[in-house]
Amino acid sequence: MAIAHDNPLYSRRRRSNAIAKGLALAATLFGLGWLVLILAVLLYEGFSGVSLSVFTENTPPPGSAGGLLNAIAGSLVITVLAVAIGTPIGILAGTYLAEYGRHSKLSSIVRFINDILLSAPSIVVGLFIYEIMVAPMGHFSGWAGAVALAVIVIPVVVRTTEDMLTLVPDTLREAAASIGLPRAHMIVRIAYRAASAGIVTGILLAVARVSGETAPLLFTALNNQFFSLNLNAPMPSLPVVIFQFALSPYEEWQKLAWTGALLITVTVLALSIIARSLTAARKSP
Amino acid sequence: MREGKVSEVTLNGAGLQQRAEATSRAGVLRRLRTTDFVFYSMTRGAAILVLLLLSGVIISLIHGSLPALDAFGLSFLSTEVWNPVTEKFGALAPIYGTLVTSFIAMLIAVPVGLMVAFFLTELCPMSLRRPIGIAIELLAGIPSIIYGIWGLFVFAPFLQKYVQPVLIDAFADVPLLNALFAGPPYGIGMLTAGLILAVMVLPFITSISRDVFDAVPVVLKEAAYGVGCTTWEVFRHVILPHTRVGVIGGFMLGLGRALGETMAVTFVIGNAHKVSSSILAPGTTISASIANEFTEAVGDLYTSSLIALGLILFVITFIVLAIARYMLLRIQQRVG
């Protein structure tokens, strides 16, 4: 043992081990540091602008005070519509992958394509919807924005639905089949029910993902200075307003941008934490 | 009365009742079969719709970029000029900016992400693993526009004031490097964009690496510890080689994100259609050009050139993501 301590080879190995451990710790602190920094600045800048008028007044013209009411309302409408369009399609496609075509050729292609869509650049989705909706219709619209976001919702829901349905034990399906339940009923009554928490998690994650999306809305829903719930007209949304206001030279606008940024981040982080705790509660027992 | 009725039924028609039951059962079965078939078709239709979405994206991008490709041909890829007034467009500067910013991002995020995953799987106390893992993943949950606004108002001024002057001075006399770190400290520019991208892709690399590291059989690690390896040696010579394919898949996934990231970059890149050797200079990326200029683009050729940029971006990310998926699939098959 005494020899081991003096051996230069051993001490060199010990030293590189210690250095590596130190670097790993430093890297982790570096990552956490960014999170703290970003959240701290966001809370500081955002909270200083929070007041009731943010929720009761529309976006102001340059140089005067106002709120974000129209942007918040627009974001809510577009997001709800996107989820309403995207979720059923996503759940059905995920069901096909997990229940009907688990090993079929079609499924493996769909799975691959879905994974690509899941991480495809969202601005390309915006271009796609511009080409198929905005250009033919001749004007920007809330509908186009909602469909663009739905295209982003679909792959998220497909993925989680498939994963969660695959976790449902096959014995449950066999038991249902053995008492003569047709397959569709088995899926709706048994499999969906067993996987419900997971599927809801997927939907929440999808909502979290789209509520911060800006790029696909820039040239689909565009923006609107005024309060508007007309889906056939350009519609304001929180992320696009933040984009426009942050890059403006007006101090009031920049302040509102920070407040909007805080609202979005709080929403998104809350949604993803709720989603996480839903699945965690299911996994632990 | 009552008794009579009952007996009547039983008398009248054991056969009749059975027949009625049989037809109603057949009806129910038929109905069930129909709903079964309808449900099946709906799920299959939805699955096919996912395929159609991707082909729709590709077809619409090609369709939209045809005018630009007709006008400029392949030289679109190698032209630096981007002049809306004379309607001369080339994609060289955005492609260059996209590649440079993503390269900077990967240069930082890959080693840091790997070390964080090393820390989380091998060094971190059990009770801290989940909270730290979640905290790192929250970085991925923050919307990109938040990175953008933060980068513009906090990070870029900081770099301009404290970091970039130091870099410029330090490398002023070093050949090659002085070209890389040249020019006035703008604050915004390719380096800033690359650094922000690094923070954004870090969680992707970390969480995938952590997952594949966790899947390494414990026996392998124990055997290495048994012959006297240090923690670092186990990581470097056992875990990393064993999971190489999956880790590279994770890198590619992160790279795909970095290439396509729009909002965070748009805020801090400076939107200058120029190829500059200095990474401190403002530039542009494909996605930032589209985000900045698309709604203001007048004329078919301008719009079409921007869509052509989108097509190029989509092709690049498609290839990168396909490689990533292929590699991750391979490691899944080996583990499972």
XYZ file of C-alpha atoms in Angstrom:
621
model
C 0.000 0.000 0.000
C 2.803 2.368 0.860
C 4.293 1.682 -2.565
C 1.024 2.512 -4.208
C 1.012 5.965 -2.680
C 4.414 6.882 -4.020
C 3.976 5.392 -7.458
C 3.970 8.305 -9.932
C 1.588 6.470 -12.244
C -0.963 6.096 -9.471
C -0.750 9.663 -8.347
C -1.115 10.840 -11.929
C -4.240 8.755 -12.374
C -5.625 10.039 -9.107
C -4.909 13.585 -10.171
C -6.668 13.257 -13.539
C -9.587 11.641 -11.756
C -9.845 14.574 -9.386
C -9.581 17.063 -12.244
C -12.308 15.273 -14.201
C -14.604 15.238 -11.188
C -13.971 18.919 -10.636
C -14.751 19.688 -14.272
C -17.966 17.684 -14.097
C -19.079 19.620 -11.049
C -18.111 22.892 -12.735
C -20.079 21.955 -15.866
C -23.165 21.213 -13.784
C -22.877 24.479 -11.903
C -22.395 26.249 -15.252
C -25.658 24.764 -16.547
C -27.580 25.551 -13.372
C -26.030 29.019 -13.298
C -27.626 29.883 -16.643
C -31.027 28.784 -15.412
C -30.718 30.910 -12.285
C -29.382 33.910 -14.232
C -32.113 33.827 -16.834
C -34.909 33.317 -14.330
C -33.538 35.964 -11.956
C -33.344 38.672 -14.624
C -36.718 37.633 -15.968
C -38.368 37.824 -12.548
C -36.728 41.160 -11.767
C -37.542 42.837 -15.076
C -40.915 41.187 -15.477
C -42.345 41.793 -12.040
C -41.495 45.471 -12.098
C -43.979 45.848 -14.947
C -46.811 43.663 -13.636
C -49.922 45.618 -12.811
C -53.644 45.299 -13.333
C -53.514 47.363 -16.521
C -51.431 44.622 -18.153
C -54.522 42.437 -18.106
C -57.162 45.102 -18.770
C -55.672 47.276 -21.505
C -54.686 46.605 -25.082
C -51.208 47.009 -26.515
C -50.431 50.726 -26.688
C -49.239 52.806 -29.621
C -45.566 53.738 -29.380
C -44.671 55.980 -26.510
C -47.656 55.491 -24.245
C -48.626 53.088 -21.507
C -50.905 50.131 -21.980
C -51.331 46.438 -21.386
C -51.257 43.099 -23.110
C -54.952 42.176 -23.037
C -55.373 41.630 -26.784
C -52.157 39.624 -26.999
C -53.105 37.387 -24.068
C -56.595 36.807 -25.475
C -55.197 36.074 -28.932
C -52.644 33.641 -27.559
C -55.327 31.811 -25.582
C -57.645 31.493 -28.587
C -54.901 30.342 -30.947
C -53.477 27.848 -28.440
C -56.862 26.373 -27.524
C -57.759 25.958 -31.194
C -54.369 24.431 -32.003
C -54.766 21.899 -29.199
C -58.360 21.189 -30.224
C -57.237 20.462 -33.789
C -53.980 18.707 -33.026
C -54.850 16.540 -30.025
C -57.477 14.217 -31.593
C -55.287 13.607 -34.624
C -52.273 13.013 -32.417
C -54.077 10.614 -30.095
C -55.568 8.643 -32.994
C -52.229 8.341 -34.787
C -50.520 7.332 -31.548
C -53.242 4.739 -31.032
C -52.578 3.272 -34.451
C -48.860 2.999 -33.712
C -49.358 1.343 -30.318
C -52.503 -0.755 -30.842
C -52.968 -1.716 -34.469
C -49.683 -1.499 -36.298
C -47.144 -2.037 -33.601
C -44.753 -3.803 -35.940
C -46.138 -2.884 -39.333
C -44.089 -1.239 -42.063
C -46.369 1.820 -42.068
C -45.834 2.319 -38.348
C -42.071 2.307 -38.510
C -42.178 4.926 -41.271
C -44.733 7.051 -39.377
C -42.658 6.769 -36.205
C -39.542 7.958 -38.020
C -41.337 10.821 -39.766
C -43.001 11.832 -36.509
C -39.627 12.016 -34.781
C -38.367 14.269 -37.570
C -41.440 16.504 -37.265
C -40.929 16.604 -33.503
C -37.624 18.417 -33.864
C -38.040 20.079 -37.250
C -37.407 23.835 -37.210
C -40.669 25.517 -36.325
C -40.108 28.375 -38.740
C -40.392 25.879 -41.587
C -43.851 24.959 -40.294
C -44.722 28.647 -40.535
C -43.592 28.730 -44.162
C -45.628 25.603 -44.894
C -48.834 27.073 -43.493
C -48.120 30.352 -45.263
C -47.932 28.440 -48.539
C -51.080 26.369 -48.043
C -53.325 28.799 -46.145
C -52.168 32.408 -46.105
C -51.130 32.685 -49.758
C -54.274 31.060 -51.230
C -56.609 32.952 -48.872
C -54.796 36.175 -49.554
C -54.587 37.346 -45.944
C -53.058 36.448 -42.590
C -55.509 34.933 -40.130
C -55.962 33.505 -36.667
C -56.939 30.201 -38.284
C -53.591 29.957 -40.043
C -51.803 30.557 -36.741
C -53.863 27.873 -35.014
C -53.210 25.318 -37.747
C -49.484 26.116 -37.695
C -49.375 25.448 -33.964
C -51.497 22.303 -34.428
C -48.795 20.946 -36.737
C -46.409 21.329 -33.795
C -48.861 19.794 -31.310
C -49.448 16.637 -33.352
C -45.997 14.998 -33.147
C -45.724 15.668 -29.394
C -49.083 14.020 -28.717
C -48.407 11.125 -31.109
C -45.172 10.342 -29.336
C -46.466 10.447 -25.768
C -49.704 8.622 -26.624
C -47.781 5.794 -28.245
C -45.294 5.569 -25.381
C -48.022 5.553 -22.749
C -50.203 2.994 -24.531
C -47.217 0.703 -24.958
C -46.771 0.782 -21.183
C -50.285 -0.646 -20.648
C -49.797 -4.364 -19.954
C -50.993 -6.706 -22.697
C -52.749 -8.892 -20.131
C -55.315 -6.111 -19.724
C -55.997 -6.190 -23.457
C -56.226 -9.981 -23.455
C -58.625 -9.951 -20.521
C -60.834 -7.485 -22.366
C -60.724 -9.557 -25.531
C -61.553 -12.739 -23.627
C -64.875 -11.362 -22.414
C -65.684 -10.504 -25.999
C -65.016 -6.792 -26.042
C -64.401 -5.572 -29.586
C -61.035 -4.003 -30.201
C -62.213 -0.402 -30.530
C -64.091 -0.698 -27.226
C -61.119 -2.343 -25.594
C -58.903 0.570 -26.670
C -61.328 3.315 -25.648
C -62.610 1.770 -22.424
C -59.528 -0.070 -21.145
C -56.308 1.110 -22.764
C -57.127 4.829 -22.818
C -58.290 4.675 -19.240
C -55.135 2.926 -18.091
C -52.943 5.397 -19.950
C -55.007 8.505 -19.246
C -52.508 10.282 -16.985
C -49.763 9.793 -19.537
C -51.884 11.029 -22.405
C -52.884 14.129 -20.441
C -49.203 14.709 -19.712
C -48.512 14.631 -23.426
C -51.219 17.201 -24.085
C -49.896 19.480 -21.343
C -46.378 19.201 -22.739
C -47.726 20.081 -26.161
C -49.492 23.140 -24.736
C -46.267 24.155 -22.998
C -44.366 23.738 -26.228
C -46.705 25.828 -28.375
C -47.454 28.591 -25.902
C -43.940 29.936 -26.330
C -43.698 29.341 -30.061
C -43.119 32.519 -32.021
C -41.611 31.579 -35.345
C -44.644 29.797 -36.838
C -46.957 32.691 -35.898
C -44.883 35.476 -37.457
C -46.322 35.072 -40.916
C -49.495 33.113 -40.239
C -51.403 34.928 -37.499
C -49.197 38.015 -37.879
C -50.158 40.588 -35.258
C -52.875 43.064 -34.483
C -52.764 46.306 -32.556
C -56.344 45.929 -31.430
C -58.469 43.463 -29.561
C -59.777 40.973 -32.093
C -61.327 37.549 -31.803
C -62.055 37.337 -35.518
C -60.300 34.202 -36.669
C -60.337 35.343 -40.280
C -58.297 38.423 -39.510
C -54.733 38.841 -38.260
C -54.610 38.042 -34.576
C -52.187 39.262 -31.930
C -50.330 36.778 -29.767
C -48.082 37.167 -26.770
C -44.846 35.831 -28.319
C -45.143 37.929 -31.472
C -45.912 41.046 -29.414
C -42.830 40.357 -27.286
C -40.734 39.999 -30.423
C -42.005 43.258 -31.871
C -41.858 45.245 -28.633
C -38.450 44.011 -27.483
C -36.806 45.051 -30.734
C -38.446 48.493 -30.643
C -36.675 51.592 -29.367
C -39.548 52.580 -27.038
C -39.034 52.019 -23.350
C -42.720 51.341 -22.559
C -42.811 48.663 -25.219
C -39.638 47.020 -23.955
C -41.068 46.961 -20.455
C -44.245 45.297 -21.698
C -42.105 42.777 -23.586
C -40.389 41.766 -20.345
C -43.732 41.427 -18.577
C -45.051 39.286 -21.417
C -41.907 37.175 -21.295
C -42.463 36.585 -17.592
C -46.104 35.576 -18.181
C -45.128 33.075 -20.880
C -42.279 31.558 -18.897
C -44.377 31.132 -15.771
C -47.115 29.466 -17.827
C -44.744 27.156 -19.650
C -42.751 26.127 -16.582
C -45.920 25.581 -14.538
C -47.378 23.394 -17.284
C -44.261 21.279 -17.588
C -43.980 20.859 -13.826
C -47.646 19.786 -13.590
C -47.093 17.382 -16.483
C -44.041 15.926 -14.765
C -45.786 15.447 -11.430
C -48.688 13.675 -13.149
C -46.430 10.969 -14.549
C -44.225 10.870 -11.461
C -47.283 10.170 -9.280
C -48.212 7.330 -11.560
C -44.771 5.798 -11.693
C -43.976 5.722 -7.989
C -46.486 3.227 -6.526
C -103.871 -12.171 -15.908
C -100.235 -11.892 -15.310
C -99.684 -15.555 -15.072
C -101.556 -16.070 -18.263
C -99.390 -13.665 -20.160
C -96.202 -15.271 -19.061
C -97.403 -18.689 -20.041
C -98.593 -17.350 -23.331
C -95.166 -16.078 -24.172
C -93.482 -19.279 -23.214
C -96.048 -21.249 -25.101
C -96.117 -19.124 -28.170
C -92.711 -19.006 -29.031
C -89.581 -20.398 -27.658
C -88.538 -20.440 -31.288
C -89.750 -16.956 -32.081
C -87.969 -15.460 -29.138
C -84.773 -17.199 -30.005
C -84.996 -15.962 -33.558
C -85.587 -12.427 -32.351
C -82.629 -12.697 -30.032
C -80.453 -14.050 -32.794
C -81.329 -11.233 -35.188
C -80.814 -8.597 -32.525
C -77.488 -10.151 -31.606
C -76.458 -10.188 -35.234
C -77.454 -6.533 -35.412
C -75.387 -5.678 -32.376
C -72.445 -7.594 -33.728
C -72.747 -5.874 -37.058
C -72.888 -2.519 -35.344
C -69.865 -3.367 -33.253
C -67.981 -4.498 -36.314
C -68.788 -1.209 -38.032
C -67.659 0.930 -35.099
C -64.573 -1.235 -34.847
C -63.793 -0.678 -38.490
C -64.553 3.046 -38.327
C -62.254 3.467 -35.321
C -59.507 1.486 -36.994
C -59.786 3.568 -40.155
C -59.690 6.771 -38.154
C -56.476 5.816 -36.351
C -54.901 4.635 -39.601
C -56.006 7.807 -41.328
C -54.447 9.929 -38.594
C -51.191 7.996 -38.890
C -51.155 8.550 -42.634
C -51.918 12.223 -42.051
C -48.624 12.497 -40.169
C -46.863 11.245 -43.297
C -48.842 13.666 -45.435
C -47.812 16.546 -43.152
C -44.149 15.963 -43.818
C -44.625 15.461 -47.554
C -46.828 18.563 -47.541
C -44.033 20.554 -45.938
C -41.520 19.349 -48.509
C -43.815 19.862 -51.509
C -44.945 23.319 -50.436
C -41.369 24.436 -49.790
C -40.219 23.170 -53.197
C -43.224 24.758 -54.865
C -42.601 28.066 -53.124
C -38.916 28.172 -53.921
C -39.224 27.310 -57.624
C -39.179 30.947 -58.852
C -35.970 31.647 -56.961
C -34.325 28.423 -58.067
C -35.353 29.156 -61.666
C -33.874 32.616 -61.509
C -30.619 31.825 -59.759
C -30.037 28.109 -60.219
C -27.324 26.468 -58.183
C -25.418 29.727 -57.867
C -28.049 30.629 -55.243
C -26.025 28.508 -52.845
C -22.725 30.250 -53.507
C -23.749 33.891 -53.896
C -23.196 36.271 -51.032
C -25.209 39.199 -52.439
C -28.627 39.766 -50.879
C -30.132 42.839 -52.417
C -33.898 43.317 -52.343
C -33.645 46.484 -54.463
C -31.972 44.854 -57.445
C -33.671 41.522 -56.657
C -30.365 39.679 -56.481
C -30.391 36.978 -53.843
C -27.846 34.437 -52.672
C -27.895 32.081 -49.711
C -24.215 31.983 -48.887
C -24.246 34.385 -45.934
C -27.228 32.768 -44.120
C -25.867 29.256 -44.697
C -22.450 30.364 -43.431
C -23.989 32.035 -40.381
C -26.112 28.994 -39.597
C -23.112 26.679 -39.763
C -20.801 28.967 -37.769
C -23.280 29.639 -34.945
C -24.189 25.963 -34.691
C -20.522 25.027 -34.683
C -19.793 27.427 -31.801
C -22.810 26.063 -29.961
C -21.715 22.449 -30.352
C -18.105 23.295 -29.446
C -19.327 24.384 -26.016
C -22.431 22.292 -25.462
C -20.873 18.920 -26.311
C -18.117 18.812 -23.643
C -20.228 20.615 -21.049
C -23.270 18.419 -21.727
C -21.180 15.258 -21.486
C -19.601 16.352 -18.216
C -22.996 17.229 -16.733
C -24.263 13.776 -17.720
C -21.112 12.243 -16.186
C -21.789 14.160 -12.982
C -25.454 13.174 -12.897
C -24.898 9.465 -13.501
C -21.666 8.744 -11.639
C -20.875 11.440 -9.098
C -24.042 13.123 -7.900
C -25.598 11.950 -4.619
C -28.768 9.970 -5.308
C -31.076 12.464 -3.643
C -29.863 15.334 -5.835
C -30.006 13.508 -9.154
C -33.658 14.103 -9.910
C -33.815 17.781 -8.903
C -30.643 18.699 -10.789
C -31.750 16.683 -13.802
C -35.106 18.453 -13.827
C -33.444 21.858 -13.424
C -31.222 21.226 -16.444
C -34.232 20.038 -18.423
C -36.109 23.220 -17.493
C -33.506 25.035 -19.578
C -34.996 23.203 -22.537
C -38.485 24.219 -21.449
C -37.814 27.948 -21.488
C -39.265 29.300 -24.756
C -36.669 30.460 -27.239
C -38.047 33.986 -27.335
C -37.043 34.323 -23.679
C -33.472 33.422 -24.577
C -33.738 36.036 -27.291
C -34.914 38.907 -25.116
C -32.446 37.934 -22.394
C -29.623 37.703 -24.890
C -30.432 41.091 -26.366
C -30.825 43.060 -23.152
C -28.508 41.269 -20.731
C -26.020 38.990 -22.425
C -25.025 41.040 -25.478
C -24.277 44.232 -23.505
C -22.259 42.156 -21.038
C -20.184 40.594 -23.821
C -19.729 43.966 -25.475
C -18.477 45.589 -22.337
C -16.382 42.923 -20.661
C -15.619 39.954 -22.902
C -15.222 41.071 -26.492
C -12.667 43.882 -25.870
C -10.557 41.395 -23.922
C -10.756 38.854 -26.751
C -9.872 41.449 -29.374
C -6.872 42.672 -27.377
C -5.656 39.235 -26.416
C -5.542 37.878 -29.949
C -4.586 41.100 -31.736
C -1.081 39.860 -32.463
C -1.817 36.185 -33.018
C -2.092 35.338 -36.717
C -5.343 33.636 -37.782
C -6.939 34.190 -34.413
C -6.843 37.953 -34.856
C -9.016 37.532 -37.947
C -11.397 35.382 -35.950
C -11.703 37.937 -33.150
C -11.477 41.130 -35.161
C -13.411 44.318 -35.312
C -15.299 46.546 -32.949
C -17.185 44.826 -30.118
C -20.778 45.085 -31.291
C -22.200 42.894 -28.563
C -24.560 41.238 -30.989
C -23.054 38.931 -33.572
C -22.285 35.329 -34.389
C -20.390 34.589 -31.178
C -23.265 35.823 -29.013
C -25.755 33.782 -31.016
C -23.531 30.710 -30.779
C -23.176 31.040 -27.007
C -26.933 31.354 -26.497
C -27.505 28.370 -28.766
C -25.023 26.430 -26.652
C -27.135 26.998 -23.544
C -30.252 26.013 -25.475
C -28.929 22.684 -26.784
C -27.084 21.787 -23.581
C -30.166 20.162 -21.958
C -30.829 18.000 -25.030
C -27.303 16.641 -25.060
C -27.298 16.175 -21.289
C -30.588 14.341 -21.017
C -29.903 11.940 -23.890
C -26.364 11.229 -22.700
C -27.649 10.662 -19.180
C -30.267 8.220 -20.423
C -27.778 6.170 -22.432
C -25.198 6.235 -19.614
C -27.854 4.944 -17.249
C -28.496 2.040 -19.583
C -24.923 0.734 -19.333
C -25.019 -2.637 -17.562
C -23.853 -2.266 -13.967
C -21.741 -5.427 -14.290
C -19.531 -3.724 -16.870
C -18.852 -0.799 -14.573
C -18.282 -3.006 -11.555
C -15.836 -5.135 -13.475
C -13.844 -2.017 -14.360
C -13.914 -0.758 -10.782
C -12.889 -4.248 -9.702
C -9.621 -4.090 -11.636
C -8.880 -0.755 -9.973
C -10.097 1.880 -12.443
C -10.836 5.374 -11.162
C -14.290 6.890 -11.723
C -12.977 8.954 -14.618
C -11.320 5.929 -16.208
C -14.525 3.933 -15.963
C -16.364 6.780 -17.657
C -13.722 7.404 -20.289
C -12.858 3.816 -21.184
C -15.974 1.805 -20.382
C -19.112 3.937 -20.391
C -18.249 6.262 -23.293
C -17.103 3.573 -25.748
C -20.103 1.428 -24.849
C -22.597 4.236 -25.522
C -20.773 6.025 -28.333
C -23.533 5.564 -30.890
C -26.238 6.905 -28.593
C -24.156 9.842 -27.448
C -23.446 10.856 -31.037
C -27.154 10.492 -31.741
C -27.759 12.950 -28.899
C -25.212 15.366 -30.398
C -26.963 15.206 -33.744
C -30.320 15.887 -32.122
C -28.815 18.929 -30.410
C -27.245 20.020 -33.681
C -30.632 19.742 -35.382
C -32.048 22.081 -32.754
C -29.202 24.550 -33.093
C -29.464 24.686 -36.884
C -33.185 25.400 -36.880
C -33.440 27.644 -33.830
C -35.054 30.910 -34.829
C -36.132 33.439 -32.249
C -33.159 33.418 -29.882
C -30.798 33.883 -32.797
C -32.898 36.524 -34.527
C -32.590 38.809 -31.525
C -28.811 38.742 -31.238
C -27.367 37.958 -34.680
C -27.591 41.475 -36.124
C -29.147 40.423 -39.453
C -26.311 41.367 -41.799
C -26.075 39.407 -45.046
C -22.313 39.235 -44.983
C -19.714 36.508 -44.725
C -17.152 37.778 -42.243
C -14.181 35.928 -40.894
C -14.631 37.514 -37.457
C -17.076 35.724 -35.195
C -17.648 38.992 -33.364
C -19.181 40.519 -36.481
C -22.934 40.581 -37.027
C -24.198 38.008 -39.489
C -27.399 36.199 -40.190
C -28.705 32.664 -40.194
C -31.269 31.026 -42.446
C -33.998 31.083 -39.842
C -33.207 34.620 -38.693
C -33.362 35.920 -42.265
C -36.775 34.340 -42.749
C -38.105 35.612 -39.415
C -36.818 39.132 -39.997
C -37.690 39.641 -43.615
C -40.561 37.401 -44.623
C -43.467 39.682 -43.716
C -41.719 42.660 -45.276
C -40.686 40.880 -48.454
C -42.189 42.572 -51.491
C -42.175 40.839 -54.830
C -42.385 37.178 -55.688
C -38.680 36.689 -56.116
C -37.875 38.026 -52.636
C -40.514 35.814 -50.983
C -39.467 32.855 -53.053
C -35.801 33.319 -52.139
C -36.729 33.257 -48.457
C -38.760 30.081 -48.955
C -35.785 28.588 -50.790
C -33.722 29.366 -47.694
C -36.343 27.488 -45.677
C -36.029 24.539 -48.041
C -32.249 24.468 -47.599
C -32.648 24.608 -43.825
C -35.212 21.823 -43.900
C -33.006 19.577 -46.030
C -30.001 20.129 -43.741
C -31.927 19.491 -40.528
C -33.735 16.522 -42.072
C -30.419 14.830 -42.826
C -28.975 15.637 -39.383
C -32.110 14.460 -37.560
C -32.365 11.305 -39.658
C -28.796 10.390 -38.711
C -29.608 11.138 -35.059
C -32.692 8.908 -35.085
C -30.831 6.126 -36.836
C -28.060 6.153 -34.242
C -30.439 6.337 -31.288
C -32.416 3.450 -32.760
C -29.255 1.389 -32.998
C -28.369 1.891 -29.353
C -31.951 1.130 -28.331
C -31.823 -2.176 -30.143
C -28.534 -3.049 -28.500
C -29.747 -2.228 -25.015
C -33.230 -3.663 -25.373
